[in-house]
XYZ file of C-alpha atoms in Angstrom:
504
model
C -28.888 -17.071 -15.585
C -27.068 -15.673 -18.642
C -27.300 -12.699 -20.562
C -25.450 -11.683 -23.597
C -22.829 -14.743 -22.555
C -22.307 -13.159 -18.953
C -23.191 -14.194 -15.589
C -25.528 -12.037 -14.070
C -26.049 -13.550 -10.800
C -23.256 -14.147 -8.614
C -21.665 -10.906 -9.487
C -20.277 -8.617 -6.952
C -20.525 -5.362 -6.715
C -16.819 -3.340 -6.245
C -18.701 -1.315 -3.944
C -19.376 -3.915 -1.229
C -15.233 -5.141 -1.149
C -14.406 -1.435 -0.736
C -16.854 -0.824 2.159
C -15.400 -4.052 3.884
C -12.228 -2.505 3.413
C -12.774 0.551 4.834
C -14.704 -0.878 7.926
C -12.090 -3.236 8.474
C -9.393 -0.462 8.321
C -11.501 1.981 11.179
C -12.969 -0.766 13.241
C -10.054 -2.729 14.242
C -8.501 0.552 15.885
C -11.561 1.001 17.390
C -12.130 -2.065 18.786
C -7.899 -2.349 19.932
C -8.859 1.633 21.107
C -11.750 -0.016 23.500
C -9.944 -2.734 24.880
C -6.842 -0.634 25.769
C -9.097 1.890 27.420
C -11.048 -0.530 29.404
C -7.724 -2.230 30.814
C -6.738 1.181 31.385
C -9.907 2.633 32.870
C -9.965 -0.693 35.267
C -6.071 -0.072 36.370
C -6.865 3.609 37.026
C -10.171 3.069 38.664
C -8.636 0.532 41.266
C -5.581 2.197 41.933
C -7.504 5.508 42.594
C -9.950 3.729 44.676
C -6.852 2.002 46.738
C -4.911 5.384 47.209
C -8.158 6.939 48.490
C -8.332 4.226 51.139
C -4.766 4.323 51.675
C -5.156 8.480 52.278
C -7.462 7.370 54.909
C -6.049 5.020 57.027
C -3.153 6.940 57.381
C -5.415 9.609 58.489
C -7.690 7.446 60.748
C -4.312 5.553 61.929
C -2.615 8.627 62.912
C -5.755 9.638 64.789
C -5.743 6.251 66.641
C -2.168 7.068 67.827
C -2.913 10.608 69.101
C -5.769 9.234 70.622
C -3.686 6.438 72.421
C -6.536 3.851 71.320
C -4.238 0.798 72.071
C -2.233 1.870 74.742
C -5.002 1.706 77.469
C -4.543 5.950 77.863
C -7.635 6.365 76.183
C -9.533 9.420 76.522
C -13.133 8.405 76.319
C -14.582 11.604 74.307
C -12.053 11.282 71.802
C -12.563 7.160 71.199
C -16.269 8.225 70.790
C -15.728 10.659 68.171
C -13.128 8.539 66.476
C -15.600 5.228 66.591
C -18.039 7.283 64.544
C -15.434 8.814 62.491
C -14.758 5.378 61.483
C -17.932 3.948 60.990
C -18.358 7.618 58.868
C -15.649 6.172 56.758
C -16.074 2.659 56.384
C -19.973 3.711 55.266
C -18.449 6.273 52.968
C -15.780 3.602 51.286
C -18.770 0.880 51.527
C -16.472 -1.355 53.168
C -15.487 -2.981 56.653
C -12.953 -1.483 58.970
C -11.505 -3.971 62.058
C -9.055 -2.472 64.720
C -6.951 -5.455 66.254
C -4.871 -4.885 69.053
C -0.881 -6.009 70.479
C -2.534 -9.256 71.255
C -4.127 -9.863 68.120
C -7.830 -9.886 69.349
C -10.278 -7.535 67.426
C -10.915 -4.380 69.307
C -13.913 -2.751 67.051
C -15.653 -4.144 64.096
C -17.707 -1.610 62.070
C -20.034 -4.915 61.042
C -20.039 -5.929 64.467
C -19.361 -9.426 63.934
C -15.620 -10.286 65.211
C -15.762 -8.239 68.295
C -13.032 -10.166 70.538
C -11.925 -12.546 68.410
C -8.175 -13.222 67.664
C -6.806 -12.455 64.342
C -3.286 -14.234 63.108
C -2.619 -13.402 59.972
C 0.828 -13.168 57.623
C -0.567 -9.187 56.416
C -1.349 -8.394 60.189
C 1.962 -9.830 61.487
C 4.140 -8.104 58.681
C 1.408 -4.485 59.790
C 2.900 -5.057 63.323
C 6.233 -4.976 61.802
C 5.307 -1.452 60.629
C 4.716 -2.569 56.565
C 1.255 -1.716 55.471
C 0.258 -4.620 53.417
C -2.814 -3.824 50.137
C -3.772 -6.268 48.061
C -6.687 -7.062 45.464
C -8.784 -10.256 45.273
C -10.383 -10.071 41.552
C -11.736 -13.645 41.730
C -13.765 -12.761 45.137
C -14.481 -8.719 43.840
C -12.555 -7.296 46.933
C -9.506 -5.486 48.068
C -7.957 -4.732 51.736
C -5.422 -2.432 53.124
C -3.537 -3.976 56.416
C -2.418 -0.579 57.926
C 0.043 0.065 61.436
C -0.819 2.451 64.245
C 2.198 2.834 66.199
C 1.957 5.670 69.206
C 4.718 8.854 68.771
C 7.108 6.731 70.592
C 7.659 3.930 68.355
C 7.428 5.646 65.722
C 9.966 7.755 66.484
C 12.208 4.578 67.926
C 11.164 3.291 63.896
C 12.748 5.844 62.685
C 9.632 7.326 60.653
C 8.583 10.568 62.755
C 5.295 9.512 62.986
C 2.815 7.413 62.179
C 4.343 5.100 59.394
C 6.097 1.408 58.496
C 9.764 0.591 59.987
C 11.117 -2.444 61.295
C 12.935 -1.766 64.640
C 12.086 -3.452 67.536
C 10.785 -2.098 71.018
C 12.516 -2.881 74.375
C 11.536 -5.121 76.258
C 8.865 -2.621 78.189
C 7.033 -1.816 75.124
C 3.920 -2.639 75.515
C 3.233 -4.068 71.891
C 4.945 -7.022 73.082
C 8.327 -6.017 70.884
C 5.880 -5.178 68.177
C 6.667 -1.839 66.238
C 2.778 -1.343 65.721
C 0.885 -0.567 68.714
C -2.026 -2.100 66.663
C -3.475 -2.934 63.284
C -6.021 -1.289 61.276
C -7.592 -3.785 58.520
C -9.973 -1.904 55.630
C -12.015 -4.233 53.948
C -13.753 -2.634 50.895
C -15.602 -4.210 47.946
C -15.105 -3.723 44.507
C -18.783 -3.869 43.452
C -18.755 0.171 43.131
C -15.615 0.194 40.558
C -17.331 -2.817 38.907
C -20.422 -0.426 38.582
C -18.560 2.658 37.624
C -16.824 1.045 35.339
C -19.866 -0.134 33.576
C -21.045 3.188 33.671
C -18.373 4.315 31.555
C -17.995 1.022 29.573
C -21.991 1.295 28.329
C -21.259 5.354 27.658
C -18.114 3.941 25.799
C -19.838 0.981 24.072
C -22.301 4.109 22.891
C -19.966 6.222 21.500
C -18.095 3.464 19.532
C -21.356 2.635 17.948
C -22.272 5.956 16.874
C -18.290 6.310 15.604
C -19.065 2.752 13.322
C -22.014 4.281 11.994
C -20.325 7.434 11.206
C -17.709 5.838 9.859
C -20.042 3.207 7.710
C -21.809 6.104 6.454
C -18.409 7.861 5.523
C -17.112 4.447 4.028
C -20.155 3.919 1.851
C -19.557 8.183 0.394
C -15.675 7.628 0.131
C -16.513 3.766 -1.938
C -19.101 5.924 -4.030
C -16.709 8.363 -4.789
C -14.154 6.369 -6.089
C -16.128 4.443 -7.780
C -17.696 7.438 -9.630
C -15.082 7.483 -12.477
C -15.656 3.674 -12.948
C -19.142 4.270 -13.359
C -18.813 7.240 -15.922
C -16.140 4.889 -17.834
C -19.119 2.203 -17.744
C -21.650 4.638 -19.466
C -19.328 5.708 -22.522
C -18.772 1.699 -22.710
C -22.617 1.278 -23.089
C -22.737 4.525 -25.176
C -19.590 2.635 -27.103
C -21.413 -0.645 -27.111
C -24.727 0.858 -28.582
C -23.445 1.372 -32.230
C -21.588 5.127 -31.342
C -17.856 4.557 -32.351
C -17.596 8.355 -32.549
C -18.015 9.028 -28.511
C -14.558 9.643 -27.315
C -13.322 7.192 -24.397
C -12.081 9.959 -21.930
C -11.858 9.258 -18.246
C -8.496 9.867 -16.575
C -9.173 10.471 -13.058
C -7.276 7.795 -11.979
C -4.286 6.002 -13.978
C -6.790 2.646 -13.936
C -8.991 4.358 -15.702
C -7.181 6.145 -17.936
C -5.508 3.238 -19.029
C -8.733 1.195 -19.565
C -10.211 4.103 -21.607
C -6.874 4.488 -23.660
C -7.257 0.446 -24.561
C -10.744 0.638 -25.287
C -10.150 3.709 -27.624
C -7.230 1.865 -28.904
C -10.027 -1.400 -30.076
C -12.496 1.280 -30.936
C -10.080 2.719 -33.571
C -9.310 -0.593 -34.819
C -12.731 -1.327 -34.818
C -13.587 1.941 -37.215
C -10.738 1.079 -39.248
C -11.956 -2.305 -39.758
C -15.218 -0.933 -40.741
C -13.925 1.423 -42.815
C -11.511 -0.955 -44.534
C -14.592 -3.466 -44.673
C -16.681 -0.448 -46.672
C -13.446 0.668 -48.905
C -12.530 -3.328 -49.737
C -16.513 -3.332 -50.278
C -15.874 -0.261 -53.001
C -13.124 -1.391 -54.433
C -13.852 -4.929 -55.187
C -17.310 -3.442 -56.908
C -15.078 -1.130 -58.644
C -12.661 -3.684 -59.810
C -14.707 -6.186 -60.758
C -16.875 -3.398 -62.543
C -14.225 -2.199 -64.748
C -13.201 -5.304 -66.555
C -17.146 -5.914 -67.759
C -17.371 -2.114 -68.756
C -14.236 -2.469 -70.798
C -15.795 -6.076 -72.157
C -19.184 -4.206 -72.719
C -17.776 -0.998 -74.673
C -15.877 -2.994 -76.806
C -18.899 -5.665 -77.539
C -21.300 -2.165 -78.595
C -18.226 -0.598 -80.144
C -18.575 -4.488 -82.786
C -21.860 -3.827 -82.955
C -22.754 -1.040 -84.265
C -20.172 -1.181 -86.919
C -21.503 -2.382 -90.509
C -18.921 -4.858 -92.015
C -16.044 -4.494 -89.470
C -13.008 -5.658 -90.848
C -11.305 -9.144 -89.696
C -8.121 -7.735 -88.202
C -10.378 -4.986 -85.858
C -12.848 -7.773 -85.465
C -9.816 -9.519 -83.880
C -8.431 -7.326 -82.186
C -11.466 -6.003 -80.311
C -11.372 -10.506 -79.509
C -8.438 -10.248 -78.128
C -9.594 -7.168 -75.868
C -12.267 -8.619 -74.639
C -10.473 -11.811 -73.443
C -7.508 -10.153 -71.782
C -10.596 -8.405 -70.300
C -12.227 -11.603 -69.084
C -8.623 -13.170 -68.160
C -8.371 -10.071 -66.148
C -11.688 -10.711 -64.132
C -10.808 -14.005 -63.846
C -7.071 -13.249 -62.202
C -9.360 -10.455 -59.760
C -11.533 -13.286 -58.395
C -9.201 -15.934 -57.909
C -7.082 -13.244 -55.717
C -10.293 -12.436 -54.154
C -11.377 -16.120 -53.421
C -8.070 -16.544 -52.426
C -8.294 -13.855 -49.902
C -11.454 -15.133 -48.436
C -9.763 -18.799 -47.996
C -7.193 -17.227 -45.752
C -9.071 -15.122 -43.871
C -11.014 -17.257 -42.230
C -10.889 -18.410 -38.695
C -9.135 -21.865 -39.527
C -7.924 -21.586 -42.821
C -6.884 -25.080 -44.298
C -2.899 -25.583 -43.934
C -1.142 -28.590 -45.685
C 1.627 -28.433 -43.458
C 4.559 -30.865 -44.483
C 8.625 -30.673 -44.402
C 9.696 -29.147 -47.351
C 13.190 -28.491 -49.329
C 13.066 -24.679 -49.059
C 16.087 -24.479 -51.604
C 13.822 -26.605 -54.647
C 10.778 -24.547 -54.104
C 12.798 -21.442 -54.653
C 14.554 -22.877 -57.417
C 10.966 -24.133 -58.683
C 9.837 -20.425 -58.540
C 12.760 -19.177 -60.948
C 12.218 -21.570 -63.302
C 8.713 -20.671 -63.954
C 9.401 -16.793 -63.578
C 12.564 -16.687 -66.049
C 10.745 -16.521 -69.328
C 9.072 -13.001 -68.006
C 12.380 -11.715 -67.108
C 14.007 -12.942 -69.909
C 11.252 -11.384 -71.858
C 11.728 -7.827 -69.922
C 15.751 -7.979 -69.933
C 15.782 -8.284 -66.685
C 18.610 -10.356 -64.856
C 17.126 -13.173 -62.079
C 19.535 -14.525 -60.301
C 19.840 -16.802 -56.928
C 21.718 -17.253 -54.327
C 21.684 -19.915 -51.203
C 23.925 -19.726 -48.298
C 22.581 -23.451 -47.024
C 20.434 -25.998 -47.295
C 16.980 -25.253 -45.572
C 13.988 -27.544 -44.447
C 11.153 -25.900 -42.953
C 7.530 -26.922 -41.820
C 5.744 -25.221 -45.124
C 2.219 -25.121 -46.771
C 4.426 -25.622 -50.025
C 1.452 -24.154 -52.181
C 0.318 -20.940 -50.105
C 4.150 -20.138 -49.238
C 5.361 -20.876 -53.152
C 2.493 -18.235 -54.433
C 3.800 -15.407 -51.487
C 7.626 -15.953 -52.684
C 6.179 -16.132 -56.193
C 4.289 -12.957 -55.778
C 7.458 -10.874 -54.475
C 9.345 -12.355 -57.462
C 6.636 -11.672 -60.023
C 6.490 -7.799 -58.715
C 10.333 -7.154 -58.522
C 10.491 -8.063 -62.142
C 7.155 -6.418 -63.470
C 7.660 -2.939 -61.527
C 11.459 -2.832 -62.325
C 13.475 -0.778 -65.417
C 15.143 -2.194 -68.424
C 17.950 -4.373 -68.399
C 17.477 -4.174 -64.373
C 18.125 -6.984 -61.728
C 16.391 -9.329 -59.505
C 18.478 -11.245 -56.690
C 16.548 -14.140 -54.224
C 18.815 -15.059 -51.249
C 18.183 -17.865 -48.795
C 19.322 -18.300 -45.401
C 18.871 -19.603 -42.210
C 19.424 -19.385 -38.603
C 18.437 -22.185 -35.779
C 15.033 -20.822 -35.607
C 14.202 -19.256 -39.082
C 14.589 -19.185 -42.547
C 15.046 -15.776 -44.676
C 13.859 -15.311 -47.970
C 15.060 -11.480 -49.771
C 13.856 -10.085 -52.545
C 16.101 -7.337 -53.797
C 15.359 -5.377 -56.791
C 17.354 -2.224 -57.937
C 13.872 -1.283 -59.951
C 11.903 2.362 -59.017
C 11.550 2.258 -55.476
C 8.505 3.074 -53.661
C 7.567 6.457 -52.122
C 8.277 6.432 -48.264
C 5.099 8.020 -48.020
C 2.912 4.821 -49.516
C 5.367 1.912 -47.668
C 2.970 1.580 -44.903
C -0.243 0.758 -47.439
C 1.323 -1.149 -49.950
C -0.159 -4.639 -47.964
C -3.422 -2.815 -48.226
C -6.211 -4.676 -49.984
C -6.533 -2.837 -53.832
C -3.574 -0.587 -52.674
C -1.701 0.526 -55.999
C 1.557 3.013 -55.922
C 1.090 3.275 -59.729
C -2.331 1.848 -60.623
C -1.952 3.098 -64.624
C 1.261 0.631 -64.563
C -0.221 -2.023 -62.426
C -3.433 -1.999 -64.661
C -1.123 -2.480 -67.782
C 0.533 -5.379 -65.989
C -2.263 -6.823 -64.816
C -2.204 -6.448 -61.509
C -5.033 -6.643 -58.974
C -3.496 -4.865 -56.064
C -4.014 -8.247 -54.140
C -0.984 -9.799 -54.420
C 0.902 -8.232 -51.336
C -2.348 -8.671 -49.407
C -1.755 -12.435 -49.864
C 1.550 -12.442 -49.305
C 1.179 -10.635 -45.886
C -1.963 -13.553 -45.360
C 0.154 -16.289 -45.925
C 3.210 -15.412 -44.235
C 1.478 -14.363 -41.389
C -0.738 -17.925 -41.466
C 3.267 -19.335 -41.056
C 3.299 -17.244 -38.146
C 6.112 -15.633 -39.950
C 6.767 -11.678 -40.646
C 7.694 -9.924 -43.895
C 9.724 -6.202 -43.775
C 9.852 -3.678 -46.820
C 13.283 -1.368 -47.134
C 12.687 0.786 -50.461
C 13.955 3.920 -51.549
C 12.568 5.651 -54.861
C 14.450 5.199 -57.816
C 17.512 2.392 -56.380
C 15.448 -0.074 -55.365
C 13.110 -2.597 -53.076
C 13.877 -5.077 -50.634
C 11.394 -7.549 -49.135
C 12.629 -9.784 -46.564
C 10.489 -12.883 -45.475
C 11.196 -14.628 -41.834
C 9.063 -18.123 -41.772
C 9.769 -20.325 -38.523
C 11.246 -23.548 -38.977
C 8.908 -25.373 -37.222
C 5.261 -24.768 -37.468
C 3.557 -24.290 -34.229
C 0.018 -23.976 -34.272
């Protein structure tokens, strides 16, 4: 669907980009910021959980060696209490604690299931070495601690002062066998409770990231509105703009976007006004222009008629009026026609190679009587042969036109010199005239449309005030430039550039 020549569906609002944007920016942190603390939270959780158990069997093995558990001095009150203290404990960690002895059978099982049996493992051999051995089993959700109880005598011939790892060996009376250990405690305790903790704290987690997106969508979606604002205010004086009212200014500077959109827009809004304006003044003056001629024709047709017997010689004269009157309206609507060719889109241009040097030289020839009749000296002077890619008619009337004026607008027993050069790119054509100058003040209008310095002596030269305007046209149609140097009362310079080659 199309309206006004746009695409209407498919568009995208700047808003939604923006939004994406901003979510983008404050949900990847969060997301890295949840990840991190979960890895964390799971580190700190397990490593808590195995210190705590650590903590105890060094309590519980310390008891075991005061108690003489595995020497065979046991005292049978104490064993009690300490049995319960570690069922108490392995209920409390919601885990498994087995005591194995010098021989390697299993003493006490708080499950009751391995009573007797014979343990031979690497972590229990390395415990009876006096090395407590931990270590976590992810895959199976699980995690032991391998812990020595060695009596106040080997720990003292360990070197540790108590209860604690070593490596020396007993004599050959010890009765661990040559064992440091006396005996082993193994804590078996599941990781189901971290897992569920962790959750916990994951779900609260999970929560409060989800409140922090929606927080921060709803702050995204404010923050996108607010810079957007100025857009749409900028969008309002467009419509305002585009409605027909050229005289709203185009003011929003908030940002330097902005400002530079509305400064390009009031830029093609002034042109726009001028355009009009010129349109409306061109309007004017071509009524006025074409008016004057017919009122001249008309005064001097009622001025015949009402006189009774006018004599032959006023008869003609008033005939010769009137048809330097009509010539006159003639020369105003060729210019204008002219004019009209040119400006449109895709004016016609007979573009063909073309001596540069003849044409001028054509030009002269056609333009010497006038000077000659005026006094005025024409001469010419070419620095090199030039071809060039020419409309030969269009470009002949522009040099023709600069010619024309330097001669009509110049003083008695003045000068006229053409000069032609060239470069690899361009040719020049210069006028130079040592004639009365033009006003700085009126050198930026004299390619206006109907622009006169002097219209009394244009009028009596029969001028239009078209003839720079078609210059301008036609060397601009070349895709060429023209440049006026004057100075009032020494002189005028026009200076024509015209490419070479023609590129359309």
């Amino acid at each position: 669907m199309k309206i006004m020549g746009k695409q209407v569906l498919g568009r995208v609002s700047m808003r939604i980009p923006l939004i994406l944007c901003f979510l983008f920016v404050t949900a990847i942190p969060l997301m890295i910021q949840a990840r991190v603390l979960a890895i964390y939270n799971r580190k700190a959780m397990t490593s808590q959980a195995i210190n705590d158990a650590q903590n105890r069997c060094t309590i519980l093995a310390n008891e075991l060696a005061q108690a003489e558990f595995f020497t065979g001095l046991q005292n049978t009150s104490r064993i009690t209490s300490l049995k319960t203290e570690i069922e108490t404990t392995a209920d409390v960690l919601g885990g498994r604690i087995v005591l194995v002895d010098a021989n390697y059978k299993i003493m006490e099982d708080t499950f009751g299931l391995s009573g007797g049996k014979t343990i031979v493992v690497r972590e229990v051999l390395k415990a009876f070495d006096g090395t407590p051995v931990t270590h976590i089993d992810d895959d199976n959700g699980f995690y032991y601690v391998v812990y020595p109880v060695m009596s106040r005598e080997n720990a003292l011939a360990d070197g540790t002062g108590g209860n604690g790892s070593g490596a020396a060996k007993g004599n050959g009376d010890d009765p661990a066998g040559g064992k440091t250990a006396d005996g082993v405690m193994i804590l078996i305790v599941s990781t189901e409770s971290i897992g569920l903790v962790r959750g916990k704290i994951s779900g609260s987690t999970g929560l409060l990231q989800l409140l922090l997106m929606l927080a921060f969508f709803f702050v995204d979606v404010l923050l996108a509105s607010l810079l957007l604002r100025p857009f749409r205010r900028l969008q309002d004086q467009l419509d305002t703009a585009a409605d027909g009212n050229l005289s709203q200014e185009i003011d929003e500077d908030t940002y330097a976007e902005t400002s530079d959109i509305s400064d390009t827009v009031s830029r093609t809004i002034n042109q726009l006004k001028a355009i009009d304006e010129s349109r409306q003044e061109f309007v004017s003056n071509v009524s006025h222009e074409l008016k004057t001629p017919i009122t001249s024709i008309r005064v001097l047709a009622d001025s015949l008629m009402t006189m009774e017997n006018p004599p032959v010689e006023l008869y003609q004269e008033f005939m010769e009026d009137i048809s330097q009157e009509i010539d006159r309206e003639s020369q105003i609507i060729e210019d204008l026609l002219t004019l009209v060719r040119m400006d449109r889109s895709n004016p016609d241009m007979n573009m063909r190679s073309v001596s540069i040097n003849a044409m001028i030289e054509e030009i002269l020839k056609r333009l010497r009587p006038l000077a000659k009749a005026k006094n005025i000296e024409l001469a010419y002077e070419s620095i090199r042969e030039v071809k060039a890619d020419i409309d030969e008619v269009k470009l002949s009337l522009a040099i023709m036109n600069l010619v024309e004026n330097a001669i009509k607008y110049n003083r008695e027993e003045g000068w006229v010199h053409v000069t032609l050069d060239a470069d690899h790119r361009y040719f020049y054509v210069r006028v130079i005239d040592n004639g009365i100058g033009i006003p700085k003040e009126y050198q930026d209008h004299v390619f206006e449309r109907f622009y006169r310095v002097d219209k009394a002596r244009s009028r009596e030269s029969g001028g239009t005030g078209l003839g720079l305007a078609i210059t301008k046209n036609i060397v601009v149609l070349h895709r060429g430039a023209i440049r006026l140097q004057s100075e009032e009362g020494k002189g005028t310079t026009f200076t024509v550039r015209i490419p070479l080659n023609y590129i359309p």
